[in-house]
């Protein structure tokens, strides 16, 4: 498991503090690519999404970050091809629901609304009432049900499985965050450098 405090510290140091110091000017260029490899019912993942990533999206930082969510995580494929999710079959279902949300609403803010609602419920031990998220977000259940039932969700998850399995270096735990293709946990320096470079090319210092 990732150290939650470590992740929080990293985000605050390298993401939030620069945000307060710099102002965005050429936001469309040199965006920072963040990819989060996670699974829907891992408590650290839920916490990271609900309490950390949300800050990225609620601030100007959202405009310099390309955030991709990859809901597969530590799921295994059994020899008979069935999925074995770390936190049981509910997790397989919710990973697929979240994959469908990403596909159906390609806009990050839209699919993030549903995903963070589900993850918030999970933090409250209420993930089984995930369908209430459609009411609370105003998003429609139908396209997600269709995606889940018509096999698209399965295909999306298969592609995420493939992508996750091919990570180099392989992920060692979830949540696993790549910043411009560098795993955060193993390359703090690289992250710092990458973000600095992006900030230098994308921002001018204020004051
Ligand atoms: C497939 O294999 C897994 C793990 O060995 C097992 O739990 C599951 O019941 C099997 N599923 C089917 C449909 O045979
Ligand atoms: C981010 O990803 C996009 C699309 O995949 C790519 O074109 C771009 O070069 C990446 N940016 C960085 C800084 O790696």
JSON list of C-alpha atoms and ligand atoms in Angstrom, two decimals:
[
{"chain": "A", "resi": 1, "resn": "UNK", "atom": "CA", "xyz": [0.00, 0.00, 0.00]},
{"chain": "A", "resi": 2, "resn": "UNK", "atom": "CA", "xyz": [1.19, 3.49, -0.75]},
{"chain": "A", "resi": 3, "resn": "UNK", "atom": "CA", "xyz": [1.80, 5.67, 2.19]},
{"chain": "A", "resi": 4, "resn": "UNK", "atom": "CA", "xyz": [-1.12, 8.00, 2.24]},
{"chain": "A", "resi": 5, "resn": "UNK", "atom": "CA", "xyz": [0.85, 10.70, 4.01]},
{"chain": "A", "resi": 6, "resn": "UNK", "atom": "CA", "xyz": [3.59, 10.43, 1.46]},
{"chain": "A", "resi": 7, "resn": "UNK", "atom": "CA", "xyz": [1.17, 10.95, -1.39]},
{"chain": "A", "resi": 8, "resn": "UNK", "atom": "CA", "xyz": [-0.45, 13.87, 0.37]},
{"chain": "A", "resi": 9, "resn": "UNK", "atom": "CA", "xyz": [2.92, 15.46, 1.02]},
{"chain": "A", "resi": 10, "resn": "UNK", "atom": "CA", "xyz": [3.99, 15.00, -2.59]},
{"chain": "A", "resi": 11, "resn": "UNK", "atom": "CA", "xyz": [0.81, 16.50, -3.96]},
{"chain": "A", "resi": 12, "resn": "UNK", "atom": "CA", "xyz": [1.02, 19.46, -1.63]},
{"chain": "A", "resi": 13, "resn": "UNK", "atom": "CA", "xyz": [4.71, 20.06, -2.29]},
{"chain": "A", "resi": 14, "resn": "UNK", "atom": "CA", "xyz": [4.80, 19.57, -6.02]},
{"chain": "A", "resi": 15, "resn": "UNK", "atom": "CA", "xyz": [1.30, 20.40, -7.05]},
{"chain": "A", "resi": 16, "resn": "UNK", "atom": "CA", "xyz": [-0.46, 22.75, -4.68]},
{"chain": "A", "resi": 17, "resn": "UNK", "atom": "CA", "xyz": [2.44, 24.97, -3.68]},
{"chain": "A", "resi": 18, "resn": "UNK", "atom": "CA", "xyz": [3.55, 25.59, -7.28]},
{"chain": "A", "resi": 19, "resn": "UNK", "atom": "CA", "xyz": [-0.07, 26.35, -8.06]},
{"chain": "A", "resi": 20, "resn": "UNK", "atom": "CA", "xyz": [-0.09, 29.15, -5.53]},
{"chain": "A", "resi": 21, "resn": "UNK", "atom": "CA", "xyz": [3.16, 30.53, -6.86]},
{"chain": "A", "resi": 22, "resn": "UNK", "atom": "CA", "xyz": [2.60, 30.34, -10.58]},
{"chain": "A", "resi": 23, "resn": "UNK", "atom": "CA", "xyz": [-0.10, 31.45, -12.91]},
{"chain": "A", "resi": 24, "resn": "UNK", "atom": "CA", "xyz": [-1.13, 29.69, -16.05]},
{"chain": "A", "resi": 25, "resn": "UNK", "atom": "CA", "xyz": [-0.51, 31.40, -19.37]},
{"chain": "A", "resi": 26, "resn": "UNK", "atom": "CA", "xyz": [-0.20, 28.84, -22.10]},
{"chain": "A", "resi": 27, "resn": "UNK", "atom": "CA", "xyz": [-2.37, 26.21, -20.59]},
{"chain": "A", "resi": 28, "resn": "UNK", "atom": "CA", "xyz": [-3.09, 24.30, -23.75]},
{"chain": "A", "resi": 29, "resn": "UNK", "atom": "CA", "xyz": [0.57, 23.37, -24.18]},
{"chain": "A", "resi": 30, "resn": "UNK", "atom": "CA", "xyz": [2.82, 21.12, -22.21]},
{"chain": "A", "resi": 31, "resn": "UNK", "atom": "CA", "xyz": [0.13, 19.77, -19.98]},
{"chain": "A", "resi": 32, "resn": "UNK", "atom": "CA", "xyz": [1.24, 17.42, -17.26]},
{"chain": "A", "resi": 33, "resn": "UNK", "atom": "CA", "xyz": [-0.06, 13.91, -17.91]},
{"chain": "A", "resi": 34, "resn": "UNK", "atom": "CA", "xyz": [-1.28, 12.21, -14.77]},
{"chain": "A", "resi": 35, "resn": "UNK", "atom": "CA", "xyz": [-2.46, 8.60, -15.00]},
{"chain": "A", "resi": 36, "resn": "UNK", "atom": "CA", "xyz": [-3.98, 6.94, -11.99]},
{"chain": "A", "resi": 37, "resn": "UNK", "atom": "CA", "xyz": [-4.01, 3.14, -11.91]},
{"chain": "A", "resi": 38, "resn": "UNK", "atom": "CA", "xyz": [-6.45, 2.09, -9.22]},
{"chain": "A", "resi": 39, "resn": "UNK", "atom": "CA", "xyz": [-9.27, -0.22, -8.28]},
{"chain": "A", "resi": 40, "resn": "UNK", "atom": "CA", "xyz": [-12.67, 0.93, -7.15]},
{"chain": "A", "resi": 41, "resn": "UNK", "atom": "CA", "xyz": [-12.82, -0.59, -3.67]},
{"chain": "A", "resi": 42, "resn": "UNK", "atom": "CA", "xyz": [-9.29, 0.00, -2.42]},
{"chain": "A", "resi": 43, "resn": "UNK", "atom": "CA", "xyz": [-9.59, 2.43, 0.50]},
{"chain": "A", "resi": 44, "resn": "UNK", "atom": "CA", "xyz": [-6.38, 4.31, -0.34]},
{"chain": "A", "resi": 45, "resn": "UNK", "atom": "CA", "xyz": [-7.55, 4.73, -3.92]},
{"chain": "A", "resi": 46, "resn": "UNK", "atom": "CA", "xyz": [-10.91, 6.06, -2.80]},
{"chain": "A", "resi": 47, "resn": "UNK", "atom": "CA", "xyz": [-9.24, 8.45, -0.42]},
{"chain": "A", "resi": 48, "resn": "UNK", "atom": "CA", "xyz": [-6.79, 9.62, -3.06]},
{"chain": "A", "resi": 49, "resn": "UNK", "atom": "CA", "xyz": [-9.59, 10.27, -5.56]},
{"chain": "A", "resi": 50, "resn": "UNK", "atom": "CA", "xyz": [-11.99, 11.90, -3.14]},
{"chain": "A", "resi": 51, "resn": "UNK", "atom": "CA", "xyz": [-9.55, 13.93, -1.07]},
{"chain": "A", "resi": 52, "resn": "UNK", "atom": "CA", "xyz": [-6.53, 14.60, -3.32]},
{"chain": "A", "resi": 53, "resn": "UNK", "atom": "CA", "xyz": [-7.45, 14.43, -6.99]},
{"chain": "A", "resi": 54, "resn": "UNK", "atom": "CA", "xyz": [-10.52, 16.48, -6.40]},
{"chain": "A", "resi": 55, "resn": "UNK", "atom": "CA", "xyz": [-8.23, 19.37, -5.38]},
{"chain": "A", "resi": 56, "resn": "UNK", "atom": "CA", "xyz": [-6.52, 19.17, -8.74]},
{"chain": "A", "resi": 57, "resn": "UNK", "atom": "CA", "xyz": [-9.83, 19.51, -10.51]},
{"chain": "A", "resi": 58, "resn": "UNK", "atom": "CA", "xyz": [-11.28, 22.18, -8.26]},
{"chain": "A", "resi": 59, "resn": "UNK", "atom": "CA", "xyz": [-8.37, 24.55, -8.86]},
{"chain": "A", "resi": 60, "resn": "UNK", "atom": "CA", "xyz": [-6.69, 26.11, -11.86]},
{"chain": "A", "resi": 61, "resn": "UNK", "atom": "CA", "xyz": [-4.38, 23.16, -11.82]},
{"chain": "A", "resi": 62, "resn": "UNK", "atom": "CA", "xyz": [-7.07, 21.23, -13.65]},
{"chain": "A", "resi": 63, "resn": "UNK", "atom": "CA", "xyz": [-6.26, 23.31, -16.71]},
{"chain": "A", "resi": 64, "resn": "UNK", "atom": "CA", "xyz": [-2.63, 22.17, -16.86]},
{"chain": "A", "resi": 65, "resn": "UNK", "atom": "CA", "xyz": [-3.22, 18.52, -16.07]},
{"chain": "A", "resi": 66, "resn": "UNK", "atom": "CA", "xyz": [-4.43, 15.75, -18.32]},
{"chain": "A", "resi": 67, "resn": "UNK", "atom": "CA", "xyz": [-5.84, 13.28, -15.86]},
{"chain": "A", "resi": 68, "resn": "UNK", "atom": "CA", "xyz": [-6.56, 9.71, -16.91]},
{"chain": "A", "resi": 69, "resn": "UNK", "atom": "CA", "xyz": [-8.18, 7.16, -14.64]},
{"chain": "A", "resi": 70, "resn": "UNK", "atom": "CA", "xyz": [-7.49, 3.47, -15.24]},
{"chain": "A", "resi": 71, "resn": "UNK", "atom": "CA", "xyz": [-9.80, 1.33, -13.07]},
{"chain": "A", "resi": 72, "resn": "UNK", "atom": "CA", "xyz": [-8.27, -2.14, -13.05]},
{"chain": "A", "resi": 73, "resn": "UNK", "atom": "CA", "xyz": [-5.55, -2.13, -10.39]},
{"chain": "A", "resi": 74, "resn": "UNK", "atom": "CA", "xyz": [-4.54, -5.47, -8.91]},
{"chain": "A", "resi": 75, "resn": "UNK", "atom": "CA", "xyz": [-7.30, -7.47, -10.56]},
{"chain": "A", "resi": 76, "resn": "UNK", "atom": "CA", "xyz": [-6.11, -10.86, -11.82]},
{"chain": "A", "resi": 77, "resn": "UNK", "atom": "CA", "xyz": [-7.35, -12.93, -14.72]},
{"chain": "A", "resi": 78, "resn": "UNK", "atom": "CA", "xyz": [-7.89, -16.57, -13.77]},
{"chain": "A", "resi": 79, "resn": "UNK", "atom": "CA", "xyz": [-6.91, -19.36, -16.22]},
{"chain": "A", "resi": 80, "resn": "UNK", "atom": "CA", "xyz": [-10.62, -19.74, -17.04]},
{"chain": "A", "resi": 81, "resn": "UNK", "atom": "CA", "xyz": [-10.57, -15.98, -17.97]},
{"chain": "A", "resi": 82, "resn": "UNK", "atom": "CA", "xyz": [-12.81, -14.87, -15.10]},
{"chain": "A", "resi": 83, "resn": "UNK", "atom": "CA", "xyz": [-11.67, -11.83, -13.15]},
{"chain": "A", "resi": 84, "resn": "UNK", "atom": "CA", "xyz": [-10.48, -12.04, -9.58]},
{"chain": "A", "resi": 85, "resn": "UNK", "atom": "CA", "xyz": [-10.80, -8.63, -7.99]},
{"chain": "A", "resi": 86, "resn": "UNK", "atom": "CA", "xyz": [-8.84, -7.89, -4.84]},
{"chain": "A", "resi": 87, "resn": "UNK", "atom": "CA", "xyz": [-11.93, -6.70, -2.97]},
{"chain": "A", "resi": 88, "resn": "UNK", "atom": "CA", "xyz": [-14.43, -9.17, -4.41]},
{"chain": "A", "resi": 89, "resn": "UNK", "atom": "CA", "xyz": [-16.98, -9.20, -7.20]},
{"chain": "A", "resi": 90, "resn": "UNK", "atom": "CA", "xyz": [-18.48, -5.83, -6.24]},
{"chain": "A", "resi": 91, "resn": "UNK", "atom": "CA", "xyz": [-15.13, -4.35, -7.12]},
{"chain": "A", "resi": 92, "resn": "UNK", "atom": "CA", "xyz": [-15.13, -6.00, -10.55]},
{"chain": "A", "resi": 93, "resn": "UNK", "atom": "CA", "xyz": [-18.59, -4.55, -11.14]},
{"chain": "A", "resi": 94, "resn": "UNK", "atom": "CA", "xyz": [-17.69, -1.05, -9.99]},
{"chain": "A", "resi": 95, "resn": "UNK", "atom": "CA", "xyz": [-14.41, -1.03, -11.92]},
{"chain": "A", "resi": 96, "resn": "UNK", "atom": "CA", "xyz": [-16.50, -1.75, -15.01]},
{"chain": "A", "resi": 97, "resn": "UNK", "atom": "CA", "xyz": [-19.09, 0.88, -14.12]},
{"chain": "A", "resi": 98, "resn": "UNK", "atom": "CA", "xyz": [-16.30, 3.43, -13.74]},
{"chain": "A", "resi": 99, "resn": "UNK", "atom": "CA", "xyz": [-14.70, 2.34, -17.02]},
{"chain": "A", "resi": 100, "resn": "UNK", "atom": "CA", "xyz": [-18.08, 2.83, -18.67]},
{"chain": "A", "resi": 101, "resn": "UNK", "atom": "CA", "xyz": [-18.43, 6.30, -17.14]},
{"chain": "A", "resi": 102, "resn": "UNK", "atom": "CA", "xyz": [-15.02, 7.27, -18.57]},
{"chain": "A", "resi": 103, "resn": "UNK", "atom": "CA", "xyz": [-16.10, 6.03, -22.00]},
{"chain": "A", "resi": 104, "resn": "UNK", "atom": "CA", "xyz": [-19.63, 7.44, -21.98]},
{"chain": "A", "resi": 105, "resn": "UNK", "atom": "CA", "xyz": [-18.62, 10.87, -20.63]},
{"chain": "A", "resi": 106, "resn": "UNK", "atom": "CA", "xyz": [-15.16, 11.44, -22.03]},
{"chain": "A", "resi": 107, "resn": "UNK", "atom": "CA", "xyz": [-15.12, 14.87, -20.39]},
{"chain": "A", "resi": 108, "resn": "UNK", "atom": "CA", "xyz": [-13.05, 14.46, -17.23]},
{"chain": "A", "resi": 109, "resn": "UNK", "atom": "CA", "xyz": [-15.21, 16.66, -15.03]},
{"chain": "A", "resi": 110, "resn": "UNK", "atom": "CA", "xyz": [-18.30, 14.69, -15.96]},
{"chain": "A", "resi": 111, "resn": "UNK", "atom": "CA", "xyz": [-17.00, 11.17, -15.39]},
{"chain": "A", "resi": 112, "resn": "UNK", "atom": "CA", "xyz": [-15.07, 12.32, -12.34]},
{"chain": "A", "resi": 113, "resn": "UNK", "atom": "CA", "xyz": [-18.36, 13.43, -10.78]},
{"chain": "A", "resi": 114, "resn": "UNK", "atom": "CA", "xyz": [-19.74, 9.91, -10.90]},
{"chain": "A", "resi": 115, "resn": "UNK", "atom": "CA", "xyz": [-16.48, 8.19, -9.95]},
{"chain": "A", "resi": 116, "resn": "UNK", "atom": "CA", "xyz": [-15.79, 10.44, -6.99]},
{"chain": "A", "resi": 117, "resn": "UNK", "atom": "CA", "xyz": [-19.38, 9.97, -5.81]},
{"chain": "A", "resi": 118, "resn": "UNK", "atom": "CA", "xyz": [-18.96, 6.18, -5.87]},
{"chain": "A", "resi": 119, "resn": "UNK", "atom": "CA", "xyz": [-15.58, 6.41, -4.14]},
{"chain": "A", "resi": 120, "resn": "UNK", "atom": "CA", "xyz": [-17.03, 8.77, -1.53]},
{"chain": "A", "resi": 121, "resn": "UNK", "atom": "CA", "xyz": [-19.74, 6.20, -0.78]},
{"chain": "A", "resi": 122, "resn": "UNK", "atom": "CA", "xyz": [-17.06, 3.55, -0.47]},
{"chain": "A", "resi": 123, "resn": "UNK", "atom": "CA", "xyz": [-15.24, 5.65, 2.13]},
{"chain": "A", "resi": 124, "resn": "UNK", "atom": "CA", "xyz": [-18.52, 5.62, 4.06]},
{"chain": "A", "resi": 125, "resn": "UNK", "atom": "CA", "xyz": [-18.88, 1.83, 3.61]},
{"chain": "A", "resi": 126, "resn": "UNK", "atom": "CA", "xyz": [-21.91, 2.39, 1.41]},
{"chain": "A", "resi": 127, "resn": "UNK", "atom": "CA", "xyz": [-20.63, 1.43, -2.03]},
{"chain": "A", "resi": 128, "resn": "UNK", "atom": "CA", "xyz": [-23.57, -0.91, -2.58]},
{"chain": "A", "resi": 129, "resn": "UNK", "atom": "CA", "xyz": [-25.81, 2.15, -2.93]},
{"chain": "A", "resi": 130, "resn": "UNK", "atom": "CA", "xyz": [-23.68, 3.38, -5.87]},
{"chain": "A", "resi": 131, "resn": "UNK", "atom": "CA", "xyz": [-26.77, 3.83, -8.03]},
{"chain": "A", "resi": 132, "resn": "UNK", "atom": "CA", "xyz": [-27.76, 6.76, -5.82]},
{"chain": "A", "resi": 133, "resn": "UNK", "atom": "CA", "xyz": [-24.88, 8.63, -7.49]},
{"chain": "A", "resi": 134, "resn": "UNK", "atom": "CA", "xyz": [-26.96, 9.05, -10.62]},
{"chain": "A", "resi": 135, "resn": "UNK", "atom": "CA", "xyz": [-29.57, 10.95, -8.64]},
{"chain": "A", "resi": 136, "resn": "UNK", "atom": "CA", "xyz": [-27.06, 13.08, -6.80]},
{"chain": "A", "resi": 137, "resn": "UNK", "atom": "CA", "xyz": [-24.98, 13.97, -9.87]},
{"chain": "A", "resi": 138, "resn": "UNK", "atom": "CA", "xyz": [-27.85, 14.28, -12.31]},
{"chain": "A", "resi": 139, "resn": "UNK", "atom": "CA", "xyz": [-26.10, 11.86, -14.68]},
{"chain": "A", "resi": 140, "resn": "UNK", "atom": "CA", "xyz": [-28.13, 9.24, -16.42]},
{"chain": "A", "resi": 141, "resn": "UNK", "atom": "CA", "xyz": [-27.93, 5.57, -15.48]},
{"chain": "A", "resi": 142, "resn": "UNK", "atom": "CA", "xyz": [-29.08, 4.29, -18.88]},
{"chain": "A", "resi": 143, "resn": "UNK", "atom": "CA", "xyz": [-25.87, 4.66, -20.91]},
{"chain": "A", "resi": 144, "resn": "UNK", "atom": "CA", "xyz": [-23.90, 3.07, -18.07]},
{"chain": "A", "resi": 145, "resn": "UNK", "atom": "CA", "xyz": [-26.31, 0.13, -17.85]},
{"chain": "A", "resi": 146, "resn": "UNK", "atom": "CA", "xyz": [-26.12, -0.33, -21.58]},
{"chain": "A", "resi": 147, "resn": "UNK", "atom": "CA", "xyz": [-22.33, -0.22, -21.57]},
{"chain": "A", "resi": 148, "resn": "UNK", "atom": "CA", "xyz": [-22.23, -2.71, -18.71]},
{"chain": "A", "resi": 149, "resn": "UNK", "atom": "CA", "xyz": [-24.74, -5.11, -20.24]},
{"chain": "A", "resi": 150, "resn": "UNK", "atom": "CA", "xyz": [-23.76, -5.01, -23.90]},
{"chain": "A", "resi": 151, "resn": "UNK", "atom": "CA", "xyz": [-20.16, -6.09, -23.39]},
{"chain": "A", "resi": 152, "resn": "UNK", "atom": "CA", "xyz": [-18.55, -2.71, -23.96]},
{"chain": "A", "resi": 153, "resn": "UNK", "atom": "CA", "xyz": [-17.66, -2.49, -20.27]},
{"chain": "A", "resi": 154, "resn": "UNK", "atom": "CA", "xyz": [-15.96, -5.87, -20.48]},
{"chain": "A", "resi": 155, "resn": "UNK", "atom": "CA", "xyz": [-13.94, -4.72, -23.50]},
{"chain": "A", "resi": 156, "resn": "UNK", "atom": "CA", "xyz": [-12.92, -1.51, -21.78]},
{"chain": "A", "resi": 157, "resn": "UNK", "atom": "CA", "xyz": [-11.77, -3.41, -18.73]},
{"chain": "A", "resi": 158, "resn": "UNK", "atom": "CA", "xyz": [-9.86, -5.86, -20.89]},
{"chain": "A", "resi": 159, "resn": "UNK", "atom": "CA", "xyz": [-7.98, -2.97, -22.46]},
{"chain": "A", "resi": 160, "resn": "UNK", "atom": "CA", "xyz": [-7.27, -1.46, -19.03]},
{"chain": "A", "resi": 161, "resn": "UNK", "atom": "CA", "xyz": [-6.03, -4.87, -17.86]},
{"chain": "A", "resi": 162, "resn": "UNK", "atom": "CA", "xyz": [-3.69, -5.02, -20.81]},
{"chain": "A", "resi": 163, "resn": "UNK", "atom": "CA", "xyz": [-2.40, -1.50, -20.24]},
{"chain": "A", "resi": 164, "resn": "UNK", "atom": "CA", "xyz": [-1.91, -2.10, -16.51]},
{"chain": "A", "resi": 165, "resn": "UNK", "atom": "CA", "xyz": [-0.11, -5.39, -17.06]},
{"chain": "A", "resi": 166, "resn": "UNK", "atom": "CA", "xyz": [2.27, -3.76, -19.52]},
{"chain": "A", "resi": 167, "resn": "UNK", "atom": "CA", "xyz": [3.36, -0.96, -17.19]},
{"chain": "A", "resi": 168, "resn": "UNK", "atom": "CA", "xyz": [7.13, -0.66, -17.07]},
{"chain": "A", "resi": 169, "resn": "UNK", "atom": "CA", "xyz": [8.17, -0.80, -14.33]},
{"chain": "A", "resi": 170, "resn": "UNK", "atom": "CA", "xyz": [5.16, -2.86, -13.21]},
{"chain": "A", "resi": 171, "resn": "UNK", "atom": "CA", "xyz": [2.93, -1.26, -10.60]},
{"chain": "A", "resi": 172, "resn": "UNK", "atom": "CA", "xyz": [3.68, -2.57, -7.13]},
{"chain": "A", "resi": 173, "resn": "UNK", "atom": "CA", "xyz": [0.58, -1.31, -5.35]},
{"chain": "A", "resi": 174, "resn": "UNK", "atom": "CA", "xyz": [-2.46, 0.86, -5.85]},
{"chain": "A", "resi": 175, "resn": "UNK", "atom": "CA", "xyz": [-3.05, 3.73, -6.20]},
{"chain": "A", "resi": 176, "resn": "UNK", "atom": "CA", "xyz": [-0.17, 3.97, -8.69]},
{"chain": "A", "resi": 177, "resn": "UNK", "atom": "CA", "xyz": [0.31, 7.39, -10.19]},
{"chain": "A", "resi": 178, "resn": "UNK", "atom": "CA", "xyz": [2.28, 8.12, -13.34]},
{"chain": "A", "resi": 179, "resn": "UNK", "atom": "CA", "xyz": [3.35, 11.67, -13.98]},
{"chain": "A", "resi": 180, "resn": "UNK", "atom": "CA", "xyz": [4.36, 12.04, -17.60]},
{"chain": "A", "resi": 181, "resn": "UNK", "atom": "CA", "xyz": [4.90, 8.27, -17.66]},
{"chain": "A", "resi": 182, "resn": "UNK", "atom": "CA", "xyz": [7.13, 8.27, -14.60]},
{"chain": "A", "resi": 183, "resn": "UNK", "atom": "CA", "xyz": [5.84, 6.35, -11.59]},
{"chain": "A", "resi": 184, "resn": "UNK", "atom": "CA", "xyz": [5.59, 8.81, -8.75]},
{"chain": "A", "resi": 185, "resn": "UNK", "atom": "CA", "xyz": [6.65, 6.35, -6.08]},
{"chain": "A", "resi": 186, "resn": "UNK", "atom": "CA", "xyz": [9.94, 5.51, -7.69]},
{"chain": "A", "resi": 187, "resn": "UNK", "atom": "CA", "xyz": [10.98, 8.79, -9.22]},
{"chain": "A", "resi": 188, "resn": "UNK", "atom": "CA", "xyz": [10.28, 11.64, -6.95]},
{"chain": "A", "resi": 189, "resn": "UNK", "atom": "CA", "xyz": [13.16, 13.54, -8.45]},
{"chain": "A", "resi": 190, "resn": "UNK", "atom": "CA", "xyz": [11.91, 12.87, -11.94]},
{"chain": "A", "resi": 191, "resn": "UNK", "atom": "CA", "xyz": [8.50, 14.12, -10.95]},
{"chain": "A", "resi": 192, "resn": "UNK", "atom": "CA", "xyz": [9.93, 17.23, -9.43]},
{"chain": "A", "resi": 193, "resn": "UNK", "atom": "CA", "xyz": [12.04, 17.88, -12.51]},
{"chain": "A", "resi": 194, "resn": "UNK", "atom": "CA", "xyz": [9.20, 17.12, -14.88]},
{"chain": "A", "resi": 195, "resn": "UNK", "atom": "CA", "xyz": [6.78, 19.37, -13.11]},
{"chain": "A", "resi": 196, "resn": "UNK", "atom": "CA", "xyz": [9.36, 22.13, -12.86]},
{"chain": "A", "resi": 197, "resn": "UNK", "atom": "CA", "xyz": [10.11, 21.87, -16.56]},
{"chain": "A", "resi": 198, "resn": "UNK", "atom": "CA", "xyz": [6.43, 22.03, -17.33]},
{"chain": "A", "resi": 199, "resn": "UNK", "atom": "CA", "xyz": [5.93, 24.94, -15.03]},
{"chain": "A", "resi": 200, "resn": "UNK", "atom": "CA", "xyz": [8.88, 26.76, -16.53]},
{"chain": "A", "resi": 201, "resn": "UNK", "atom": "CA", "xyz": [7.68, 26.26, -20.06]},
{"chain": "A", "resi": 202, "resn": "UNK", "atom": "CA", "xyz": [4.00, 26.83, -19.28]},
{"chain": "A", "resi": 203, "resn": "UNK", "atom": "CA", "xyz": [4.03, 29.55, -16.68]},
{"chain": "A", "resi": 204, "resn": "UNK", "atom": "CA", "xyz": [5.63, 32.78, -15.76]},
{"chain": "A", "resi": 205, "resn": "UNK", "atom": "CA", "xyz": [6.14, 33.55, -12.15]},
{"chain": "A", "resi": 206, "resn": "UNK", "atom": "CA", "xyz": [3.79, 36.07, -10.65]},
{"chain": "A", "resi": 207, "resn": "UNK", "atom": "CA", "xyz": [5.28, 38.87, -8.55]},
{"chain": "B", "resi": 1, "resn": "LIG", "atom": "C1", "xyz": [-12.74, -19.54, -12.63]},
{"chain": "B", "resi": 1, "resn": "LIG", "atom": "O1", "xyz": [-11.61, -19.68, -11.77]},
{"chain": "B", "resi": 1, "resn": "LIG", "atom": "C2", "xyz": [-11.74, -19.00, -10.54]},
{"chain": "B", "resi": 1, "resn": "LIG", "atom": "C3", "xyz": [-10.42, -19.07, -9.81]},
{"chain": "B", "resi": 1, "resn": "LIG", "atom": "O2", "xyz": [-9.81, -20.32, -9.97]},
{"chain": "B", "resi": 1, "resn": "LIG", "atom": "C4", "xyz": [-12.92, -19.55, -9.75]},
{"chain": "B", "resi": 1, "resn": "LIG", "atom": "O3", "xyz": [-13.04, -18.90, -8.53]},
{"chain": "B", "resi": 1, "resn": "LIG", "atom": "C5", "xyz": [-14.17, -19.40, -10.57]},
{"chain": "B", "resi": 1, "resn": "LIG", "atom": "O4", "xyz": [-15.27, -19.98, -9.90]},
{"chain": "B", "resi": 1, "resn": "LIG", "atom": "C6", "xyz": [-14.03, -19.99, -11.94]},
{"chain": "B", "resi": 1, "resn": "LIG", "atom": "N1", "xyz": [-15.19, -19.58, -12.76]},
{"chain": "B", "resi": 1, "resn": "LIG", "atom": "C7", "xyz": [-15.82, -20.41, -13.57]},
{"chain": "B", "resi": 1, "resn": "LIG", "atom": "C8", "xyz": [-16.97, -19.84, -14.31]},
{"chain": "B", "resi": 1, "resn": "LIG", "atom": "O5", "xyz": [-15.48, -21.59, -13.69]},
{"chain": "B", "resi": 2, "resn": "LIG", "atom": "C1", "xyz": [0.90, 13.89, -22.67]},
{"chain": "B", "resi": 2, "resn": "LIG", "atom": "O1", "xyz": [0.13, 13.00, -23.45]},
{"chain": "B", "resi": 2, "resn": "LIG", "atom": "C2", "xyz": [-0.14, 13.46, -24.75]},
{"chain": "B", "resi": 2, "resn": "LIG", "atom": "C3", "xyz": [-1.15, 12.54, -25.39]},
{"chain": "B", "resi": 2, "resn": "LIG", "atom": "O2", "xyz": [-0.95, 11.23, -25.05]},
{"chain": "B", "resi": 2, "resn": "LIG", "atom": "C4", "xyz": [1.18, 13.56, -25.49]},
{"chain": "B", "resi": 2, "resn": "LIG", "atom": "O3", "xyz": [0.96, 14.01, -26.82]},
{"chain": "B", "resi": 2, "resn": "LIG", "atom": "C5", "xyz": [2.08, 14.54, -24.77]},
{"chain": "B", "resi": 2, "resn": "LIG", "atom": "O4", "xyz": [3.34, 14.60, -25.38]},
{"chain": "B", "resi": 2, "resn": "LIG", "atom": "C6", "xyz": [2.24, 14.13, -23.31]},
{"chain": "B", "resi": 2, "resn": "LIG", "atom": "N1", "xyz": [2.94, 15.18, -22.61]},
{"chain": "B", "resi": 2, "resn": "LIG", "atom": "C7", "xyz": [4.03, 14.98, -21.89]},
{"chain": "B", "resi": 2, "resn": "LIG", "atom": "C8", "xyz": [4.61, 16.19, -21.23]},
{"chain": "B", "resi": 2, "resn": "LIG", "atom": "O5", "xyz": [4.53, 13.86, -21.75]}
]
